[in-house]
Amino acid sequence: MQPHRLFCLYAIFLLVVATFPSFANDDFRLPKHIQLSKQAVHLHIDPKEPVFSGVTTLHLSFTNPTDVISYHSKALDIKDVYLKYQGMRYPLTVQEPNLYEIVSHQVPVKLEDAATLHIQFSGKLSVHHEGLFSGHSGQEQAYLLTQFQSMEARGVFPTLDEPNQKSTFKFSVSTPIEYDVLHNTHVQSITEQHATKLTQFKTTPRINTDILSLAIGQFNTKSLDTSRFKSKVYVPKSISITLPTYFNQIVSTSISHIEEYLDAPFPFKKLDFIVGNYGSVAAMENLGLVSINYNQIPDPGASDMAHCQFKKLIAHEVAHSWFGNDITMAWYDDYWLNESFTEFIAAKVIQDLYPNNDLCTYTPQSRAFKDDNSKAMPLVFDIKSRKDTLAYGQLHYTKGRALLEMLEQAMGEKSFQSLLRRYVDLYHGQNVSTEQFIKLLKDPNLQDVTSSFTRQTGYPLVTLTHNDNHFFIEQKDIFNRSEQLWTIPVSLKVWDGREISTHKLILSKHKQKVALNKGIKAVFLDAGGVGYFRFVNQSTYEDIPIHKLSRQEKASFNDNLQALAITGHVDFMKYTQALVAELNPLQLGNPRADEIVSTLIDAYLEHVQINSVSSYTAYLRKHIKLNIQWQQTLEMPYGNNLMKLYGVYMQDPNAVNAAKRIYQSGQHIGHPHLDAIVMTLAKNSTNEEYKSLIQDFSAIPTTEKEAFLSGLGYVNSASKTALYYDLLLSDETQGMVIDYRFQFPIFNPALRISSIQLINARKFKIFNHVSSESLQWFPYNFLLACSDEQKEAIHQLFESWQSISGLKSKLSIVSDGIEQCTLNSERIGNSILAASPH
């Protein structure tokens, strides 16, 4: 699965950082002696109705004699349950599930070998994008989708809903005659009678419940002509999208490339795709029917980065056929094995197929560092319930992939490829744990590398030092925790003035001597750009000139330099001055130019606080010398970030007027930069103009609503914030995820205190519109808060929310972040003021 890439820190932290309370008991797993050998499921579903019903037969086997049977059920109304064993039928009393949604029945006989369990039930469509839910809104044509990862299949039918309970499933679905049904397998038969259609499907391969899938609606179909599986892409008729011309190619070549790399054939016989509204999930690897969120499909004129990300997304989901669908995590605490391996393989696919458009595959660790703090969860942590899995997030993709790349660099590409081939061959069709993967690494040092980076949070700062003619390499925890120690594969790139070479070592102590060849003039501490650490060169060696670094190494260098500027190792404004000096001579559209513009936007979001915003803006207005022709620029992919920087943050009149012209002429409908245009208008409008924008939201096409609603949150006054929050809590946003959007006004440091007051005044409406599971994450809307005053106000706000399970721990994480930001902000603010025009 891929969580949705949202333009906000909250959406990243939302899924990553958490501390969970201990549970009162350990009854969170099904009994080990019960296995599901096969299951038949029949569902009666009408997309226009909120309730569905069904019957299911579970064929159970027992490794030990037992008089107790158990299965999962979540929010289902069980009508009837009976057991058939050795020709006898035993009615069972309906039981309520326990805390972990496990139903247990005491049966009147001792069960051996096998029995069948028959259950009649009904359920309700989920109001969230989980289980069985409606993908449409308003007057759109009705269609339903499913999302079963993690632990959500049990909300649609009773089953043994654990990753190690692989089984075959045979589905049949009864619907009104006008609807089609899609599933993991091909249709076996369709029977129409009066106004009803019965669609029966072929039996699935042995799979776990997470990757089962259904879609019910009316669909347009596009065939992928060159696919050996005669693949199809299904799109609800109410959604208007254009698939990129390369979609067919990326699917076919991903399959063949991965088959060759792993020396293993594609494990299954079907590979179709369903596009729809999947909420905050970007895509999901459902076997034979991969889900793609419609908002992930880039416009033809989107940036190279956007197209690169989409190509990698598709390669990622295809790679799941091997990692996740065929070889499945043993339990949910091994989730990184599903996601990191697919990210690793997907990056290789894109780098091989599109070597000139592979920027999105560089330095995954740079996107993980922001999430991986002292209060984060490690890659492997205890999972007992669905709430625990909410801590999954980018670390399971980025940090895990960075770990695999460090292992590959330490072992060598060929040796690591051989390791993965053995892994795929050995565990084909099975479940696997982190411990089993570690055992495949014969080198104890590499075993320690894997253990230390999967079991610990945070990351090290690696420093090269010099003392008495000796060179040392040191590590310390970036958060100054004295007990943290990693085993780190470090690869130094060294230059003697003529040639580049590489020096590899394993750093397993706090400080150890490093023996480098004589004649070395310069070093770079992250050869290949794969190190999951920050780094500082404090030796007598110079830094290797940046033009001698690879593109991946340059990405690592630039990200590391930004981190050093934020934490005070480098003066913040000297770093900014260097960025601006690098930006000015670059052509618009140069990938590095767009990267620098993004970095300047991030500075406004994360580092520049209220007392220094005007000085920082004045500096950028004076020193950035880009020649921007807005009409032409906004037709180009890079126009999005430029509009955000100039229109939202620098409030440049030319950018604002360009946004107004596009909007007033109606050209904003379908515009690839709609979000940036609306952001600019929201930030630079009068109250009356902003009210008009709010009114326009109801009439905007559904496919535009997500971008429009987010853009409206970038306001500059408390009165606009109140209007925005009222819109979020209105019927106009029904079916949309609203909880993280409360943060957008809070991005503006001048509005944090007033936003707290406005949220407090709407507490009960928020409680009615946001699920209880999501409410615990609400403090993360304040992740960018950055003062003692803001911290105190936030704690007062959430004082009356303490009864919400999990909220207290999230608030503690936010508090730690505020304290760290407050320490950095004074230094950054002084640097800005010292460099600003007088």
mmCIF file with all atom_site columns, C-alpha atoms in Angstrom, residues 102-263:
data_model
loop_
_atom_site.group_PDB
_atom_site.id
_atom_site.type_symbol
_atom_site.label_atom_id
_atom_site.label_alt_id
_atom_site.label_comp_id
_atom_site.label_asym_id
_atom_site.label_entity_id
_atom_site.label_seq_id
_atom_site.pdbx_PDB_ins_code
_atom_site.Cartn_x
_atom_site.Cartn_y
_atom_site.Cartn_z
_atom_site.occupancy
_atom_site.B_iso_or_equiv
_atom_site.pdbx_formal_charge
_atom_site.auth_seq_id
_atom_site.auth_comp_id
_atom_site.auth_asym_id
_atom_site.auth_atom_id
_atom_site.pdbx_PDB_model_num
ATOM 1   C CA . ILE A 1 102 ? -12.362 -11.759 17.960  1.00 0.00 ? 102 ILE A CA 1
ATOM 2   C CA . VAL A 1 103 ? -15.530 -13.822 18.400  1.00 0.00 ? 103 VAL A CA 1
ATOM 3   C CA . SER A 1 104 ? -15.162 -17.128 20.271  1.00 0.00 ? 104 SER A CA 1
ATOM 4   C CA . HIS A 1 105 ? -17.706 -19.948 20.589  1.00 0.00 ? 105 HIS A CA 1
ATOM 5   C CA . GLN A 1 106 ? -17.659 -22.824 23.017  1.00 0.00 ? 106 GLN A CA 1
ATOM 6   C CA . VAL A 1 107 ? -18.849 -25.820 21.005  1.00 0.00 ? 107 VAL A CA 1
ATOM 7   C CA . PRO A 1 108 ? -20.518 -28.942 22.444  1.00 0.00 ? 108 PRO A CA 1
ATOM 8   C CA . VAL A 1 109 ? -18.066 -31.430 20.904  1.00 0.00 ? 109 VAL A CA 1
ATOM 9   C CA . LYS A 1 110 ? -14.314 -31.879 20.748  1.00 0.00 ? 110 LYS A CA 1
ATOM 10  C CA . LEU A 1 111 ? -13.292 -30.882 17.234  1.00 0.00 ? 111 LEU A CA 1
ATOM 11  C CA . GLU A 1 112 ? -10.566 -32.734 15.339  1.00 0.00 ? 112 GLU A CA 1
ATOM 12  C CA . ASP A 1 113 ? -9.319  -32.505 11.765  1.00 0.00 ? 113 ASP A CA 1
ATOM 13  C CA . ALA A 1 114 ? -11.918 -30.247 10.082  1.00 0.00 ? 114 ALA A CA 1
ATOM 14  C CA . ALA A 1 115 ? -15.335 -28.590 10.374  1.00 0.00 ? 115 ALA A CA 1
ATOM 15  C CA . THR A 1 116 ? -17.362 -25.927 8.583   1.00 0.00 ? 116 THR A CA 1
ATOM 16  C CA . LEU A 1 117 ? -18.749 -22.783 10.173  1.00 0.00 ? 117 LEU A CA 1
ATOM 17  C CA . HIS A 1 118 ? -21.788 -21.097 8.593   1.00 0.00 ? 118 HIS A CA 1
ATOM 18  C CA . ILE A 1 119 ? -22.612 -17.478 9.406   1.00 0.00 ? 119 ILE A CA 1
ATOM 19  C CA . GLN A 1 120 ? -25.432 -15.213 8.253   1.00 0.00 ? 120 GLN A CA 1
ATOM 20  C CA . PHE A 1 121 ? -24.801 -11.508 8.801   1.00 0.00 ? 121 PHE A CA 1
ATOM 21  C CA . SER A 1 122 ? -25.451 -7.926  7.761   1.00 0.00 ? 122 SER A CA 1
ATOM 22  C CA . GLY A 1 123 ? -23.376 -4.768  7.954   1.00 0.00 ? 123 GLY A CA 1
ATOM 23  C CA . LYS A 1 124 ? -23.262 -1.083  7.179   1.00 0.00 ? 124 LYS A CA 1
ATOM 24  C CA . LEU A 1 125 ? -21.179 0.768   4.637   1.00 0.00 ? 125 LEU A CA 1
ATOM 25  C CA . SER A 1 126 ? -18.251 2.484   6.306   1.00 0.00 ? 126 SER A CA 1
ATOM 26  C CA . VAL A 1 127 ? -18.381 6.274   6.520   1.00 0.00 ? 127 VAL A CA 1
ATOM 27  C CA . HIS A 1 128 ? -14.594 6.261   6.167   1.00 0.00 ? 128 HIS A CA 1
ATOM 28  C CA . HIS A 1 129 ? -12.403 4.931   3.359   1.00 0.00 ? 129 HIS A CA 1
ATOM 29  C CA . GLU A 1 130 ? -12.055 1.490   4.909   1.00 0.00 ? 130 GLU A CA 1
ATOM 30  C CA . GLY A 1 131 ? -13.884 -1.818  4.704   1.00 0.00 ? 131 GLY A CA 1
ATOM 31  C CA . LEU A 1 132 ? -16.722 -1.427  2.168   1.00 0.00 ? 132 LEU A CA 1
ATOM 32  C CA . PHE A 1 133 ? -17.385 2.232   1.454   1.00 0.00 ? 133 PHE A CA 1
ATOM 33  C CA . SER A 1 134 ? -18.911 4.618   -1.033  1.00 0.00 ? 134 SER A CA 1
ATOM 34  C CA . GLY A 1 135 ? -16.444 6.257   -3.384  1.00 0.00 ? 135 GLY A CA 1
ATOM 35  C CA . HIS A 1 136 ? -18.894 8.837   -4.734  1.00 0.00 ? 136 HIS A CA 1
ATOM 36  C CA . SER A 1 137 ? -20.289 12.026  -3.224  1.00 0.00 ? 137 SER A CA 1
ATOM 37  C CA . GLY A 1 138 ? -23.233 14.302  -3.861  1.00 0.00 ? 138 GLY A CA 1
ATOM 38  C CA . GLN A 1 139 ? -25.128 13.633  -7.068  1.00 0.00 ? 139 GLN A CA 1
ATOM 39  C CA . GLU A 1 140 ? -22.490 11.351  -8.562  1.00 0.00 ? 140 GLU A CA 1
ATOM 40  C CA . GLN A 1 141 ? -23.313 7.912   -9.840  1.00 0.00 ? 141 GLN A CA 1
ATOM 41  C CA . ALA A 1 142 ? -23.089 5.472   -6.937  1.00 0.00 ? 142 ALA A CA 1
ATOM 42  C CA . TYR A 1 143 ? -20.124 3.124   -6.727  1.00 0.00 ? 143 TYR A CA 1
ATOM 43  C CA . LEU A 1 144 ? -18.573 1.145   -3.876  1.00 0.00 ? 144 LEU A CA 1
ATOM 44  C CA . LEU A 1 145 ? -14.959 0.192   -3.180  1.00 0.00 ? 145 LEU A CA 1
ATOM 45  C CA . THR A 1 146 ? -13.106 -1.814  -0.552  1.00 0.00 ? 146 THR A CA 1
ATOM 46  C CA . GLN A 1 147 ? -9.943  -1.243  1.462   1.00 0.00 ? 147 GLN A CA 1
ATOM 47  C CA . PHE A 1 148 ? -9.079  -4.192  3.707   1.00 0.00 ? 148 PHE A CA 1
ATOM 48  C CA . GLN A 1 149 ? -5.572  -3.335  4.877   1.00 0.00 ? 149 GLN A CA 1
ATOM 49  C CA . SER A 1 150 ? -5.160  -3.486  7.777   1.00 0.00 ? 150 SER A CA 1
ATOM 50  C CA . MET A 1 151 ? -7.683  -5.619  9.697   1.00 0.00 ? 151 MET A CA 1
ATOM 51  C CA . GLU A 1 152 ? -10.712 -4.261  7.804   1.00 0.00 ? 152 GLU A CA 1
ATOM 52  C CA . ALA A 1 153 ? -11.962 -7.341  5.894   1.00 0.00 ? 153 ALA A CA 1
ATOM 53  C CA . ARG A 1 154 ? -13.638 -8.393  9.155   1.00 0.00 ? 154 ARG A CA 1
ATOM 54  C CA . GLY A 1 155 ? -15.899 -5.343  8.819   1.00 0.00 ? 155 GLY A CA 1
ATOM 55  C CA . VAL A 1 156 ? -17.431 -6.784  5.624   1.00 0.00 ? 156 VAL A CA 1
ATOM 56  C CA . PHE A 1 157 ? -17.615 -10.514 6.360   1.00 0.00 ? 157 PHE A CA 1
ATOM 57  C CA . PRO A 1 158 ? -16.625 -12.752 9.305   1.00 0.00 ? 158 PRO A CA 1
ATOM 58  C CA . THR A 1 159 ? -13.255 -14.358 8.619   1.00 0.00 ? 159 THR A CA 1
ATOM 59  C CA . LEU A 1 160 ? -9.863  -15.245 10.049  1.00 0.00 ? 160 LEU A CA 1
ATOM 60  C CA . ASP A 1 161 ? -8.401  -11.823 9.373   1.00 0.00 ? 161 ASP A CA 1
ATOM 61  C CA . GLU A 1 162 ? -4.679  -12.274 10.031  1.00 0.00 ? 162 GLU A CA 1
ATOM 62  C CA . PRO A 1 163 ? -1.792  -12.167 7.526   1.00 0.00 ? 163 PRO A CA 1
ATOM 63  C CA . ASN A 1 164 ? -0.655  -15.715 8.341   1.00 0.00 ? 164 ASN A CA 1
ATOM 64  C CA . GLN A 1 165 ? -4.177  -17.098 7.722   1.00 0.00 ? 165 GLN A CA 1
ATOM 65  C CA . LYS A 1 166 ? -3.700  -17.457 3.995   1.00 0.00 ? 166 LYS A CA 1
ATOM 66  C CA . SER A 1 167 ? -6.581  -19.228 2.312   1.00 0.00 ? 167 SER A CA 1
ATOM 67  C CA . THR A 1 168 ? -8.535  -19.485 -0.925  1.00 0.00 ? 168 THR A CA 1
ATOM 68  C CA . PHE A 1 169 ? -11.702 -17.427 -1.232  1.00 0.00 ? 169 PHE A CA 1
ATOM 69  C CA . LYS A 1 170 ? -14.675 -17.850 -3.532  1.00 0.00 ? 170 LYS A CA 1
ATOM 70  C CA . PHE A 1 171 ? -16.917 -14.788 -3.813  1.00 0.00 ? 171 PHE A CA 1
ATOM 71  C CA . SER A 1 172 ? -20.359 -14.245 -5.272  1.00 0.00 ? 172 SER A CA 1
ATOM 72  C CA . VAL A 1 173 ? -22.140 -10.890 -5.174  1.00 0.00 ? 173 VAL A CA 1
ATOM 73  C CA . SER A 1 174 ? -25.805 -10.072 -5.792  1.00 0.00 ? 174 SER A CA 1
ATOM 74  C CA . THR A 1 175 ? -26.551 -6.523  -6.966  1.00 0.00 ? 175 THR A CA 1
ATOM 75  C CA . PRO A 1 176 ? -29.198 -4.532  -8.821  1.00 0.00 ? 176 PRO A CA 1
ATOM 76  C CA . ILE A 1 177 ? -28.927 -5.425  -12.485 1.00 0.00 ? 177 ILE A CA 1
ATOM 77  C CA . GLU A 1 178 ? -27.400 -2.105  -13.602 1.00 0.00 ? 178 GLU A CA 1
ATOM 78  C CA . TYR A 1 179 ? -24.184 -2.603  -11.609 1.00 0.00 ? 179 TYR A CA 1
ATOM 79  C CA . ASP A 1 180 ? -21.012 -4.480  -12.498 1.00 0.00 ? 180 ASP A CA 1
ATOM 80  C CA . VAL A 1 181 ? -18.842 -6.169  -9.887  1.00 0.00 ? 181 VAL A CA 1
ATOM 81  C CA . LEU A 1 182 ? -15.047 -6.429  -9.967  1.00 0.00 ? 182 LEU A CA 1
ATOM 82  C CA . HIS A 1 183 ? -12.957 -8.762  -7.841  1.00 0.00 ? 183 HIS A CA 1
ATOM 83  C CA . ASN A 1 184 ? -9.463  -10.241 -7.492  1.00 0.00 ? 184 ASN A CA 1
ATOM 84  C CA . THR A 1 185 ? -10.289 -13.063 -9.894  1.00 0.00 ? 185 THR A CA 1
ATOM 85  C CA . HIS A 1 186 ? -12.058 -13.347 -13.226 1.00 0.00 ? 186 HIS A CA 1
ATOM 86  C CA . VAL A 1 187 ? -15.829 -13.724 -13.469 1.00 0.00 ? 187 VAL A CA 1
ATOM 87  C CA . GLN A 1 188 ? -16.989 -17.324 -13.585 1.00 0.00 ? 188 GLN A CA 1
ATOM 88  C CA . SER A 1 189 ? -20.641 -16.637 -14.387 1.00 0.00 ? 189 SER A CA 1
ATOM 89  C CA . ILE A 1 190 ? -23.275 -13.904 -14.404 1.00 0.00 ? 190 ILE A CA 1
ATOM 90  C CA . THR A 1 191 ? -26.938 -14.727 -13.877 1.00 0.00 ? 191 THR A CA 1
ATOM 91  C CA . GLU A 1 192 ? -29.631 -12.096 -14.369 1.00 0.00 ? 192 GLU A CA 1
ATOM 92  C CA . GLN A 1 193 ? -33.113 -12.522 -12.966 1.00 0.00 ? 193 GLN A CA 1
ATOM 93  C CA . HIS A 1 194 ? -35.667 -9.711  -13.049 1.00 0.00 ? 194 HIS A CA 1
ATOM 94  C CA . ALA A 1 195 ? -33.905 -6.652  -11.572 1.00 0.00 ? 195 ALA A CA 1
ATOM 95  C CA . THR A 1 196 ? -31.067 -8.606  -9.910  1.00 0.00 ? 196 THR A CA 1
ATOM 96  C CA . LYS A 1 197 ? -27.650 -9.737  -11.135 1.00 0.00 ? 197 LYS A CA 1
ATOM 97  C CA . LEU A 1 198 ? -25.632 -12.525 -9.495  1.00 0.00 ? 198 LEU A CA 1
ATOM 98  C CA . THR A 1 199 ? -21.909 -12.365 -10.289 1.00 0.00 ? 199 THR A CA 1
ATOM 99  C CA . GLN A 1 200 ? -19.860 -15.406 -9.323  1.00 0.00 ? 200 GLN A CA 1
ATOM 100 C CA . PHE A 1 201 ? -16.064 -15.338 -9.380  1.00 0.00 ? 201 PHE A CA 1
ATOM 101 C CA . LYS A 1 202 ? -13.381 -17.943 -9.742  1.00 0.00 ? 202 LYS A CA 1
ATOM 102 C CA . THR A 1 203 ? -11.581 -19.056 -6.597  1.00 0.00 ? 203 THR A CA 1
ATOM 103 C CA . THR A 1 204 ? -8.625  -16.938 -5.535  1.00 0.00 ? 204 THR A CA 1
ATOM 104 C CA . PRO A 1 205 ? -5.107  -18.307 -5.030  1.00 0.00 ? 205 PRO A CA 1
ATOM 105 C CA . ARG A 1 206 ? -3.995  -18.735 -1.405  1.00 0.00 ? 206 ARG A CA 1
ATOM 106 C CA . ILE A 1 207 ? -3.841  -15.185 -0.112  1.00 0.00 ? 207 ILE A CA 1
ATOM 107 C CA . ASN A 1 208 ? -4.409  -13.218 3.071   1.00 0.00 ? 208 ASN A CA 1
ATOM 108 C CA . THR A 1 209 ? -7.526  -11.120 3.597   1.00 0.00 ? 209 THR A CA 1
ATOM 109 C CA . ASP A 1 210 ? -5.731  -7.747  3.382   1.00 0.00 ? 210 ASP A CA 1
ATOM 110 C CA . ILE A 1 211 ? -5.437  -8.001  -0.396  1.00 0.00 ? 211 ILE A CA 1
ATOM 111 C CA . LEU A 1 212 ? -8.994  -9.108  -1.185  1.00 0.00 ? 212 LEU A CA 1
ATOM 112 C CA . SER A 1 213 ? -10.931 -6.511  -3.141  1.00 0.00 ? 213 SER A CA 1
ATOM 113 C CA . LEU A 1 214 ? -14.359 -5.650  -4.552  1.00 0.00 ? 214 LEU A CA 1
ATOM 114 C CA . ALA A 1 215 ? -15.667 -2.762  -6.626  1.00 0.00 ? 215 ALA A CA 1
ATOM 115 C CA . ILE A 1 216 ? -19.355 -2.329  -7.474  1.00 0.00 ? 216 ILE A CA 1
ATOM 116 C CA . GLY A 1 217 ? -20.591 0.296   -9.921  1.00 0.00 ? 217 GLY A CA 1
ATOM 117 C CA . GLN A 1 218 ? -20.660 1.299   -13.557 1.00 0.00 ? 218 GLN A CA 1
ATOM 118 C CA . PHE A 1 219 ? -17.211 1.497   -15.098 1.00 0.00 ? 219 PHE A CA 1
ATOM 119 C CA . ASN A 1 220 ? -15.395 2.624   -18.203 1.00 0.00 ? 220 ASN A CA 1
ATOM 120 C CA . THR A 1 221 ? -12.753 0.131   -19.254 1.00 0.00 ? 221 THR A CA 1
ATOM 121 C CA . LYS A 1 222 ? -9.363  0.603   -20.904 1.00 0.00 ? 222 LYS A CA 1
ATOM 122 C CA . SER A 1 223 ? -7.425  -2.425  -22.102 1.00 0.00 ? 223 SER A CA 1
ATOM 123 C CA . LEU A 1 224 ? -3.629  -2.519  -21.798 1.00 0.00 ? 224 LEU A CA 1
ATOM 124 C CA . ASP A 1 225 ? -2.929  -4.051  -25.161 1.00 0.00 ? 225 ASP A CA 1
ATOM 125 C CA . THR A 1 226 ? 0.645   -5.217  -24.645 1.00 0.00 ? 226 THR A CA 1
ATOM 126 C CA . SER A 1 227 ? 0.038   -6.835  -21.266 1.00 0.00 ? 227 SER A CA 1
ATOM 127 C CA . ARG A 1 228 ? 0.504   -10.600 -21.252 1.00 0.00 ? 228 ARG A CA 1
ATOM 128 C CA . PHE A 1 229 ? -2.355  -10.764 -18.729 1.00 0.00 ? 229 PHE A CA 1
ATOM 129 C CA . LYS A 1 230 ? -4.710  -8.769  -20.980 1.00 0.00 ? 230 LYS A CA 1
ATOM 130 C CA . SER A 1 231 ? -4.871  -6.262  -18.148 1.00 0.00 ? 231 SER A CA 1
ATOM 131 C CA . LYS A 1 232 ? -7.677  -3.734  -17.866 1.00 0.00 ? 232 LYS A CA 1
ATOM 132 C CA . VAL A 1 233 ? -8.062  -0.427  -16.067 1.00 0.00 ? 233 VAL A CA 1
ATOM 133 C CA . TYR A 1 234 ? -11.547 0.247   -14.666 1.00 0.00 ? 234 TYR A CA 1
ATOM 134 C CA . VAL A 1 235 ? -12.722 3.776   -13.875 1.00 0.00 ? 235 VAL A CA 1
ATOM 135 C CA . PRO A 1 236 ? -16.149 4.715   -12.441 1.00 0.00 ? 236 PRO A CA 1
ATOM 136 C CA . LYS A 1 237 ? -18.132 6.552   -15.101 1.00 0.00 ? 237 LYS A CA 1
ATOM 137 C CA . SER A 1 238 ? -18.526 9.525   -12.769 1.00 0.00 ? 238 SER A CA 1
ATOM 138 C CA . ILE A 1 239 ? -14.748 10.125  -12.763 1.00 0.00 ? 239 ILE A CA 1
ATOM 139 C CA . SER A 1 240 ? -13.097 11.793  -15.721 1.00 0.00 ? 240 SER A CA 1
ATOM 140 C CA . ILE A 1 241 ? -9.396  10.992  -15.978 1.00 0.00 ? 241 ILE A CA 1
ATOM 141 C CA . THR A 1 242 ? -6.808  10.501  -18.693 1.00 0.00 ? 242 THR A CA 1
ATOM 142 C CA . LEU A 1 243 ? -4.272  7.754   -18.077 1.00 0.00 ? 243 LEU A CA 1
ATOM 143 C CA . PRO A 1 244 ? -0.693  8.715   -18.980 1.00 0.00 ? 244 PRO A CA 1
ATOM 144 C CA . THR A 1 245 ? 0.385   7.320   -22.321 1.00 0.00 ? 245 THR A CA 1
ATOM 145 C CA . TYR A 1 246 ? 3.175   5.384   -20.610 1.00 0.00 ? 246 TYR A CA 1
ATOM 146 C CA . PHE A 1 247 ? 0.832   3.488   -18.243 1.00 0.00 ? 247 PHE A CA 1
ATOM 147 C CA . ASN A 1 248 ? 0.804   0.365   -20.404 1.00 0.00 ? 248 ASN A CA 1
ATOM 148 C CA . GLN A 1 249 ? 4.584   0.459   -20.699 1.00 0.00 ? 249 GLN A CA 1
ATOM 149 C CA . ILE A 1 250 ? 5.298   0.896   -16.996 1.00 0.00 ? 250 ILE A CA 1
ATOM 150 C CA . VAL A 1 251 ? 3.055   -2.048  -16.105 1.00 0.00 ? 251 VAL A CA 1
ATOM 151 C CA . SER A 1 252 ? 4.543   -4.434  -18.674 1.00 0.00 ? 252 SER A CA 1
ATOM 152 C CA . THR A 1 253 ? 8.161   -3.429  -18.222 1.00 0.00 ? 253 THR A CA 1
ATOM 153 C CA . SER A 1 254 ? 7.887   -3.447  -14.423 1.00 0.00 ? 254 SER A CA 1
ATOM 154 C CA . ILE A 1 255 ? 6.801   -7.081  -14.570 1.00 0.00 ? 255 ILE A CA 1
ATOM 155 C CA . SER A 1 256 ? 9.585   -8.169  -16.916 1.00 0.00 ? 256 SER A CA 1
ATOM 156 C CA . HIS A 1 257 ? 12.243  -6.120  -15.115 1.00 0.00 ? 257 HIS A CA 1
ATOM 157 C CA . ILE A 1 258 ? 11.354  -7.538  -11.685 1.00 0.00 ? 258 ILE A CA 1
ATOM 158 C CA . GLU A 1 259 ? 11.116  -11.084 -13.055 1.00 0.00 ? 259 GLU A CA 1
ATOM 159 C CA . GLU A 1 260 ? 14.647  -10.752 -14.417 1.00 0.00 ? 260 GLU A CA 1
ATOM 160 C CA . TYR A 1 261 ? 16.071  -9.099  -11.299 1.00 0.00 ? 261 TYR A CA 1
ATOM 161 C CA . LEU A 1 262 ? 14.584  -11.697 -8.932  1.00 0.00 ? 262 LEU A CA 1
ATOM 162 C CA . ASP A 1 263 ? 14.859  -14.614 -11.351 1.00 0.00 ? 263 ASP A CA 1
#
